[in-house]
Amino acid sequence: MWGCGPTAPNSCPAPALRSDRRGRPERPVRPWLEEAALALVGERGPHGFTLAEACRRAGVSVSAPYKHFADREALLASLALKGYQEQRRRYRTALAAHTAPAEQLAAFAVAYVRFAAEERALFDITFLAGLDKSRHPELARAGSALHDDLMPVTREIAPDPDEAFGLLVQVAAAAHGLALFQQQDMLPGPWNTNSSVEEQAARTARALAGRRAH
């Protein structure tokens, strides 16, 4: 005789999961909205959709976002913070793989352009959405954290704080420019591949570091 209880646990049916109107297991609305917004940014850019469109894509009511986000910019700011956090994770991993400062900067530059290629929507939100950091101070703090991770590396090459900061800006600006050139197909064909852009970013970072070291 079959039963359901401690003596026959395998015979008990699994508890039913609550589902939303699309039949998905129920979970907080916030992740669905973030996923929908990220997909829309990937298709149209950070300025190419409305909050109502994100709701439709997520399959939630138009009133649902306001429990989590004050407006569309707040939704984008939440994603931008994730972008900064993912960048920091990647940059720290890149720095930890080397001990020589010039190679650490080269690895950072490679991680920068790789993030832009692999996480285009997050990259665009983080750098091209025009978010007001006075409204979202957590973004300013996240950006400062990246600076704090990299300054000790550049100060090994250029002990003067101003020169070290200048080197950091130059390496980051070069990597950022290469990332945008690749996204916009501004590099000639053979040089517009991921591997070529990464190699160019690393070579430029080493050259900038070497120039400061002499």
GROMACS .gro file of C-alpha atoms in nm:
model
  214
    1MET     CA    1   0.000   0.000   0.000
    2TRP     CA    2   0.150   0.334  -0.109
    3GLY     CA    3   0.159   0.628   0.127
    4CYS     CA    4   0.308   0.971   0.154
    5GLY     CA    5   0.508   1.050   0.465
    6PRO     CA    6   0.832   0.976   0.651
    7THR     CA    7   0.812   0.605   0.571
    8ALA     CA    8   0.769   0.658   0.198
    9PRO     CA    9   0.925   0.993   0.112
   10ASN     CA   10   0.988   0.911  -0.254
   11SER     CA   11   0.617   0.858  -0.313
   12CYS     CA   12   0.527   1.214  -0.216
   13PRO     CA   13   0.460   1.453  -0.504
   14ALA     CA   14   0.686   1.754  -0.527
   15PRO     CA   15   0.522   2.070  -0.402
   16ALA     CA   16   0.372   2.272  -0.684
   17LEU     CA   17   0.560   2.586  -0.781
   18ARG     CA   18   0.359   2.903  -0.818
   19SER     CA   19   0.382   3.042  -1.168
   20ASP     CA   20   0.335   3.379  -1.333
   21ARG     CA   21   0.099   3.437  -1.622
   22ARG     CA   22   0.355   3.299  -1.869
   23GLY     CA   23   0.387   2.977  -1.675
   24ARG     CA   24   0.732   3.065  -1.534
   25PRO     CA   25   0.811   2.970  -1.176
   26GLU     CA   26   0.731   3.273  -0.966
   27ARG     CA   27   1.022   3.485  -0.848
   28PRO     CA   28   1.073   3.853  -0.777
   29VAL     CA   29   0.973   4.084  -1.062
   30ARG     CA   30   1.299   4.280  -1.045
   31PRO     CA   31   1.519   4.018  -1.222
   32TRP     CA   32   1.264   3.978  -1.502
   33LEU     CA   33   1.259   4.353  -1.560
   34GLU     CA   34   1.639   4.371  -1.559
   35GLU     CA   35   1.664   4.083  -1.807
   36ALA     CA   36   1.405   4.245  -2.033
   37ALA     CA   37   1.576   4.585  -2.021
   38LEU     CA   38   1.915   4.427  -2.093
   39ALA     CA   39   1.772   4.248  -2.398
   40LEU     CA   40   1.612   4.569  -2.524
   41VAL     CA   41   1.938   4.760  -2.482
   42GLY     CA   42   2.112   4.488  -2.681
   43GLU     CA   43   1.861   4.535  -2.962
   44ARG     CA   44   1.811   4.913  -2.959
   45GLY     CA   45   2.071   5.075  -2.736
   46PRO     CA   46   2.023   5.230  -2.391
   47HIS     CA   47   1.796   5.508  -2.520
   48GLY     CA   48   1.582   5.295  -2.749
   49PHE     CA   49   1.304   5.165  -2.527
   50THR     CA   50   1.047   5.273  -2.272
   51LEU     CA   51   0.969   5.132  -1.931
   52ALA     CA   52   0.634   5.012  -2.064
   53GLU     CA   53   0.814   4.813  -2.336
   54ALA     CA   54   1.035   4.654  -2.072
   55CYS     CA   55   0.720   4.553  -1.883
   56ARG     CA   56   0.570   4.395  -2.192
   57ARG     CA   57   0.893   4.210  -2.266
   58ALA     CA   58   0.910   4.087  -1.905
   59GLY     CA   59   0.543   3.988  -1.904
   60VAL     CA   60   0.454   4.200  -1.603
   61SER     CA   61   0.202   4.477  -1.546
   62VAL     CA   62   0.300   4.836  -1.622
   63SER     CA   63   0.267   4.916  -1.252
   64ALA     CA   64   0.509   4.640  -1.146
   65PRO     CA   65   0.836   4.835  -1.191
   66TYR     CA   66   0.744   5.108  -0.946
   67LYS     CA   67   0.777   4.872  -0.653
   68HIS     CA   68   1.146   4.842  -0.744
   69PHE     CA   69   1.248   5.135  -0.964
   70ALA     CA   70   1.141   5.499  -0.951
   71ASP     CA   71   1.170   5.530  -1.329
   72ARG     CA   72   1.346   5.398  -1.638
   73GLU     CA   73   1.675   5.561  -1.539
   74ALA     CA   74   1.668   5.379  -1.206
   75LEU     CA   75   1.626   5.049  -1.391
   76LEU     CA   76   1.925   5.131  -1.611
   77ALA     CA   77   2.125   5.241  -1.306
   78SER     CA   78   2.064   4.902  -1.148
   79LEU     CA   79   2.207   4.738  -1.459
   80ALA     CA   80   2.497   4.983  -1.476
   81LEU     CA   81   2.592   4.885  -1.121
   82LYS     CA   82   2.596   4.522  -1.230
   83GLY     CA   83   2.820   4.629  -1.517
   84TYR     CA   84   3.067   4.795  -1.285
   85GLN     CA   85   3.066   4.494  -1.056
   86GLU     CA   86   3.131   4.254  -1.344
   87GLN     CA   87   3.411   4.475  -1.473
   88ARG     CA   88   3.572   4.485  -1.131
   89ARG     CA   89   3.556   4.107  -1.102
   90ARG     CA   90   3.721   4.069  -1.443
   91TYR     CA   91   3.986   4.336  -1.381
   92ARG     CA   92   4.085   4.190  -1.045
   93THR     CA   93   4.121   3.848  -1.202
   94ALA     CA   94   4.335   3.996  -1.479
   95LEU     CA   95   4.560   4.185  -1.235
   96ALA     CA   96   4.604   3.879  -1.013
   97ALA     CA   97   4.737   3.674  -1.304
   98HIS     CA   98   5.055   3.884  -1.328
   99THR     CA   99   5.312   4.045  -1.100
  100ALA     CA  100   5.492   4.286  -1.335
  101PRO     CA  101   5.302   4.618  -1.343
  102ALA     CA  102   5.326   4.660  -1.721
  103GLU     CA  103   5.180   4.312  -1.773
  104GLN     CA  104   4.907   4.385  -1.521
  105LEU     CA  105   4.807   4.694  -1.719
  106ALA     CA  106   4.817   4.493  -2.041
  107ALA     CA  107   4.591   4.231  -1.883
  108PHE     CA  108   4.355   4.503  -1.761
  109ALA     CA  109   4.335   4.649  -2.112
  110VAL     CA  110   4.256   4.307  -2.258
  111ALA     CA  111   3.987   4.251  -1.994
  112TYR     CA  112   3.840   4.593  -2.078
  113VAL     CA  113   3.794   4.533  -2.450
  114ARG     CA  114   3.682   4.174  -2.385
  115PHE     CA  115   3.409   4.295  -2.151
  116ALA     CA  116   3.293   4.543  -2.415
  117ALA     CA  117   3.274   4.265  -2.676
  118GLU     CA  118   3.117   3.998  -2.457
  119GLU     CA  119   2.879   4.218  -2.256
  120ARG     CA  120   2.789   4.483  -2.509
  121ALA     CA  121   2.457   4.578  -2.351
  122LEU     CA  122   2.610   4.620  -2.005
  123PHE     CA  123   2.900   4.816  -2.154
  124ASP     CA  124   2.660   5.049  -2.337
  125ILE     CA  125   2.450   5.105  -2.025
  126THR     CA  126   2.754   5.171  -1.809
  127PHE     CA  127   2.922   5.417  -2.044
  128LEU     CA  128   2.668   5.544  -2.296
  129ALA     CA  129   2.338   5.576  -2.111
  130GLY     CA  130   2.422   5.920  -1.968
  131LEU     CA  131   2.311   5.828  -1.617
  132ASP     CA  132   2.316   6.105  -1.359
  133LYS     CA  133   2.563   5.991  -1.092
  134SER     CA  134   2.438   6.259  -0.854
  135ARG     CA  135   2.106   6.073  -0.855
  136HIS     CA  136   2.280   5.738  -0.834
  137PRO     CA  137   2.587   5.782  -0.612
  138GLU     CA  138   2.635   5.406  -0.599
  139LEU     CA  139   2.761   5.430  -0.958
  140ALA     CA  140   3.020   5.691  -0.865
  141ARG     CA  141   3.136   5.468  -0.580
  142ALA     CA  142   3.160   5.169  -0.811
  143GLY     CA  143   3.368   5.369  -1.058
  144SER     CA  144   3.596   5.485  -0.779
  145ALA     CA  145   3.647   5.124  -0.671
  146LEU     CA  146   3.790   5.043  -1.016
  147HIS     CA  147   4.027   5.338  -0.980
  148ASP     CA  148   4.131   5.218  -0.635
  149ASP     CA  149   4.220   4.873  -0.770
  150LEU     CA  150   4.433   5.011  -1.054
  151MET     CA  151   4.617   5.304  -0.895
  152PRO     CA  152   4.855   5.084  -0.692
  153VAL     CA  153   4.964   4.923  -1.020
  154THR     CA  154   5.031   5.249  -1.201
  155ARG     CA  155   5.210   5.392  -0.895
  156GLU     CA  156   5.464   5.112  -0.922
  157ILE     CA  157   5.554   5.255  -1.262
  158ALA     CA  158   5.502   5.625  -1.185
  159PRO     CA  159   5.535   5.694  -0.809
  160ASP     CA  160   5.406   6.050  -0.841
  161PRO     CA  161   5.027   6.034  -0.787
  162ASP     CA  162   4.947   6.273  -1.072
  163GLU     CA  163   5.164   6.081  -1.316
  164ALA     CA  164   5.022   5.751  -1.196
  165PHE     CA  165   4.669   5.878  -1.249
  166GLY     CA  166   4.767   6.010  -1.591
  167LEU     CA  167   4.898   5.668  -1.688
  168LEU     CA  168   4.579   5.502  -1.569
  169VAL     CA  169   4.368   5.744  -1.774
  170GLN     CA  170   4.579   5.688  -2.084
  171VAL     CA  171   4.560   5.307  -2.064
  172ALA     CA  172   4.187   5.308  -1.991
  173ALA     CA  173   4.116   5.567  -2.262
  174ALA     CA  174   4.311   5.366  -2.520
  175ALA     CA  175   4.123   5.047  -2.430
  176HIS     CA  176   3.790   5.232  -2.433
  177GLY     CA  177   3.863   5.381  -2.774
  178LEU     CA  178   3.956   5.043  -2.919
  179ALA     CA  179   3.638   4.891  -2.776
  180LEU     CA  180   3.426   5.161  -2.943
  181PHE     CA  181   3.618   5.134  -3.270
  182GLN     CA  182   3.547   4.761  -3.278
  183GLN     CA  183   3.179   4.803  -3.193
  184GLN     CA  184   3.135   5.058  -3.470
  185ASP     CA  185   3.342   4.861  -3.726
  186MET     CA  186   3.590   5.145  -3.756
  187LEU     CA  187   3.893   4.917  -3.773
  188PRO     CA  188   3.992   4.755  -4.105
  189GLY     CA  189   3.869   4.395  -4.136
  190PRO     CA  190   4.178   4.198  -4.025
  191TRP     CA  191   4.217   4.424  -3.721
  192ASN     CA  192   3.852   4.424  -3.616
  193THR     CA  193   3.852   4.075  -3.465
  194ASN     CA  194   3.836   4.014  -3.090
  195SER     CA  195   4.184   3.863  -3.081
  196SER     CA  196   4.336   4.150  -3.278
  197VAL     CA  197   4.168   4.418  -3.065
  198GLU     CA  198   4.282   4.245  -2.747
  199GLU     CA  199   4.638   4.227  -2.882
  200GLN     CA  200   4.630   4.595  -2.977
  201ALA     CA  201   4.498   4.689  -2.631
  202ALA     CA  202   4.774   4.491  -2.457
  203ARG     CA  203   5.045   4.632  -2.684
  204THR     CA  204   4.928   4.989  -2.629
  205ALA     CA  205   4.916   4.944  -2.251
  206ARG     CA  206   5.271   4.806  -2.249
  207ALA     CA  207   5.393   5.093  -2.463
  208LEU     CA  208   5.235   5.352  -2.236
  209ALA     CA  209   5.378   5.184  -1.928
  210GLY     CA  210   5.723   5.165  -2.087
  211ARG     CA  211   5.714   5.532  -2.180
  212ARG     CA  212   5.643   5.628  -1.819
  213ALA     CA  213   5.907   5.394  -1.681
  214HIS     CA  214   6.192   5.566  -1.872
   0.00000   0.00000   0.00000
